[in-house]
Coordinates of C-alpha atoms in Angstrom, one line a residue:
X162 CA -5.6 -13.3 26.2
X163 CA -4.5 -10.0 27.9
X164 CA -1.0 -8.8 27.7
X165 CA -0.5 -9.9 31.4
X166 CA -1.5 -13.0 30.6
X167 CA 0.9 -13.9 27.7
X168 CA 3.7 -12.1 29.9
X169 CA 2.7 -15.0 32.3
X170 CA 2.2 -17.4 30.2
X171 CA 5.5 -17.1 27.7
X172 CA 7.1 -16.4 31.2
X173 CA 6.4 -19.5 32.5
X174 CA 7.0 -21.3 29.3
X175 CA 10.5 -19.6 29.5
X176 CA 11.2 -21.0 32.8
X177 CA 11.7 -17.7 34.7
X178 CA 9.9 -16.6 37.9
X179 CA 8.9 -12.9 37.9
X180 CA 11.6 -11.9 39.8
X181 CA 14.3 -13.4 37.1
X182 CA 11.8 -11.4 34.1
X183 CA 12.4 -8.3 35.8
X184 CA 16.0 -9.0 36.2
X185 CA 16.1 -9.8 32.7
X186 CA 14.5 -6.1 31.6
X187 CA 17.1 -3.0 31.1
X188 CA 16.2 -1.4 33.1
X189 CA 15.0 -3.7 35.6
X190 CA 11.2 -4.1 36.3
X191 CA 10.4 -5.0 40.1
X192 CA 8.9 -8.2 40.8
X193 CA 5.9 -6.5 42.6
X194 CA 5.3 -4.3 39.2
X195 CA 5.3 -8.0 37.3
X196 CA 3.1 -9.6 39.3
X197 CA 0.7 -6.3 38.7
X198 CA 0.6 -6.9 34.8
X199 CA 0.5 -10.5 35.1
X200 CA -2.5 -9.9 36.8
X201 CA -3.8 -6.7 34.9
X202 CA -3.4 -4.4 37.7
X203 CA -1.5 -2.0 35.6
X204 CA -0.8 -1.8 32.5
X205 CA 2.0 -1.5 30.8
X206 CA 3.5 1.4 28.8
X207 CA 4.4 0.5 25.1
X208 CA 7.9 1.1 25.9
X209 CA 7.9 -1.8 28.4
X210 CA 6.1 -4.3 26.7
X211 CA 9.1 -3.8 24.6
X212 CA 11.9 -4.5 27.5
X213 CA 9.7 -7.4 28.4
X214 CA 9.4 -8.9 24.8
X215 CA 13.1 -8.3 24.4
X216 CA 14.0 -10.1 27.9
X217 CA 11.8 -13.2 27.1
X218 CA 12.8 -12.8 23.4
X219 CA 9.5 -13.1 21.8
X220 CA 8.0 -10.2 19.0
X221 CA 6.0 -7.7 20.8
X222 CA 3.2 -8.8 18.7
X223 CA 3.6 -12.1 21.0
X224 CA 2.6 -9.7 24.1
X225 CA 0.0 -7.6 22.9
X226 CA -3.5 -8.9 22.5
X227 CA -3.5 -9.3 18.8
X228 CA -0.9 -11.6 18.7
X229 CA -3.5 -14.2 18.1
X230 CA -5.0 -12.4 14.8
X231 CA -1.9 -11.5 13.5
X232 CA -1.3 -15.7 13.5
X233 CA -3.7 -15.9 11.3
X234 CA -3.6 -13.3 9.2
X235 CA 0.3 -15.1 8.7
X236 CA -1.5 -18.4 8.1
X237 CA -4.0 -17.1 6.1
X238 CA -1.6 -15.4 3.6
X239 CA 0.7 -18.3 3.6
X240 CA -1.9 -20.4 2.2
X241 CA -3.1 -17.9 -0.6
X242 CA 0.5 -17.7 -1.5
X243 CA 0.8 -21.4 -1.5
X244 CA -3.1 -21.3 -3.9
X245 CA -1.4 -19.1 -6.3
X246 CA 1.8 -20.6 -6.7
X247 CA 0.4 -23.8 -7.7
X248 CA -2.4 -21.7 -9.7
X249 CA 1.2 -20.2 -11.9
X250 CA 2.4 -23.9 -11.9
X251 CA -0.7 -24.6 -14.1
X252 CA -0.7 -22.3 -16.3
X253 CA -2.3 -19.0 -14.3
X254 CA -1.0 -15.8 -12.7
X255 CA -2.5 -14.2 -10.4
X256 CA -2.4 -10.3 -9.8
X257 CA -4.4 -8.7 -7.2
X258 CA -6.0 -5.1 -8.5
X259 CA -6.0 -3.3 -5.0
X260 CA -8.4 -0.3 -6.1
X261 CA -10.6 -2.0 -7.6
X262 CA -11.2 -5.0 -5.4
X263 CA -10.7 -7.7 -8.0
X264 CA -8.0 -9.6 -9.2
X265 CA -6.5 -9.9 -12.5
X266 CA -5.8 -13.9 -14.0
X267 CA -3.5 -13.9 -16.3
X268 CA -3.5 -17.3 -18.6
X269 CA 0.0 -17.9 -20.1
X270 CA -1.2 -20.1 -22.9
X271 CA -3.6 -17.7 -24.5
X272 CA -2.1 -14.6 -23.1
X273 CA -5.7 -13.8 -21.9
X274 CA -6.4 -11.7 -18.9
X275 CA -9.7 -12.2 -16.8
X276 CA -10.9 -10.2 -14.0
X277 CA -12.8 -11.6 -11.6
X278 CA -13.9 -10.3 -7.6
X279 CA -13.1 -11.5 -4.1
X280 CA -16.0 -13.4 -4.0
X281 CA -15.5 -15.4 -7.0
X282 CA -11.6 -16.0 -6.1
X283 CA -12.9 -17.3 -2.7
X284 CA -15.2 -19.9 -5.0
X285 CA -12.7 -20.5 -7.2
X286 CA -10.1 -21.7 -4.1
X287 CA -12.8 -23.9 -2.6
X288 CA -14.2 -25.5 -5.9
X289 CA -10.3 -26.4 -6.7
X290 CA -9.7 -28.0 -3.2
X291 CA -13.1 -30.0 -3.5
X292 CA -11.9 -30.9 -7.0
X293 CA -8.8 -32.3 -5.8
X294 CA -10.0 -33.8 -2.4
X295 CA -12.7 -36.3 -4.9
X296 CA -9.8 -36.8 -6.9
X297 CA -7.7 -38.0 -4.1
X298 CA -10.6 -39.9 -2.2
X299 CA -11.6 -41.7 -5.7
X300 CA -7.9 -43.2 -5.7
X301 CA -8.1 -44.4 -2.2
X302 CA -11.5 -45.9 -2.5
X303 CA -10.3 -47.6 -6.4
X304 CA -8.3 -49.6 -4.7
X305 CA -5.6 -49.4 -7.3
X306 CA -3.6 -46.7 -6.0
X307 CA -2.7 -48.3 -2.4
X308 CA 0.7 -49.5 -1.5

């Protein structure tokens, strides 16, 4: 979405007509200049996308047009943090090796470090979640394991 949209969109969400958003802004924004970037007439300076976030007290990330990647770049690293805390639960840590483009798994028992790529860590999160999603479907289908 364009940033007039998510002004009109958290706007609404907020409950507040244009004319109470630009009441809200220090200083104040007209009503006539809201409806404009709510419809991408004009577009707003950095410094008001700021007054606006502020007023409808949302990040300006939330405004701006990469709100949405930003998400799930958030999302994405949550989830990889999640992968390699439960990788060091097991035994594993996990170092990433920024020049190089690789990342360094260190295995506590042994005191062995490996070095493996991107590409391979990729594999190695999706062979773990298959692993673990047969596990879990061959406990609901042994009938053993319900209630």
């Amino acid at each position: 979405m364009s940033i007039g949209e998510n002004i009109k969109h958290i706007r609404k969400e907020k409950g507040f007509t244009q004319k109470q958003l630009g009441e809200l802004c220090k200083p104040k924004i007209s009503e006539s200049t809201i409806r404009k970037y709510e419809l991408n007439i004009l577009n707003p300076k950095i410094e008001t996308i700021m007054k606006i976030a502020d007023a409808l007290h949302v990040e300006i990330t939330d405004l701006m047009e990469f709100s949405a990647y930003v998400s799930e770049i958030k999302k994405e690293s949550k989830k990889q943090t999640t992968f390699f805390d439960f990788l060091d639960s097991i035994g594993y840590q996990i170092h990433n090796i920024s020049f190089d483009d690789k990342w360094g798994i260190h295995i506590k028992e042994s005191g062995t470090d490996i070095y493996i790529t991107s590409e391979e860590m990729d594999v190695l999160k999706h062979t773990t979640q298959e692993n673990i999603d047969l596990r879990i479907t061959k406990y609901i289908n042994d009938g053993k394991h319900n209630s």
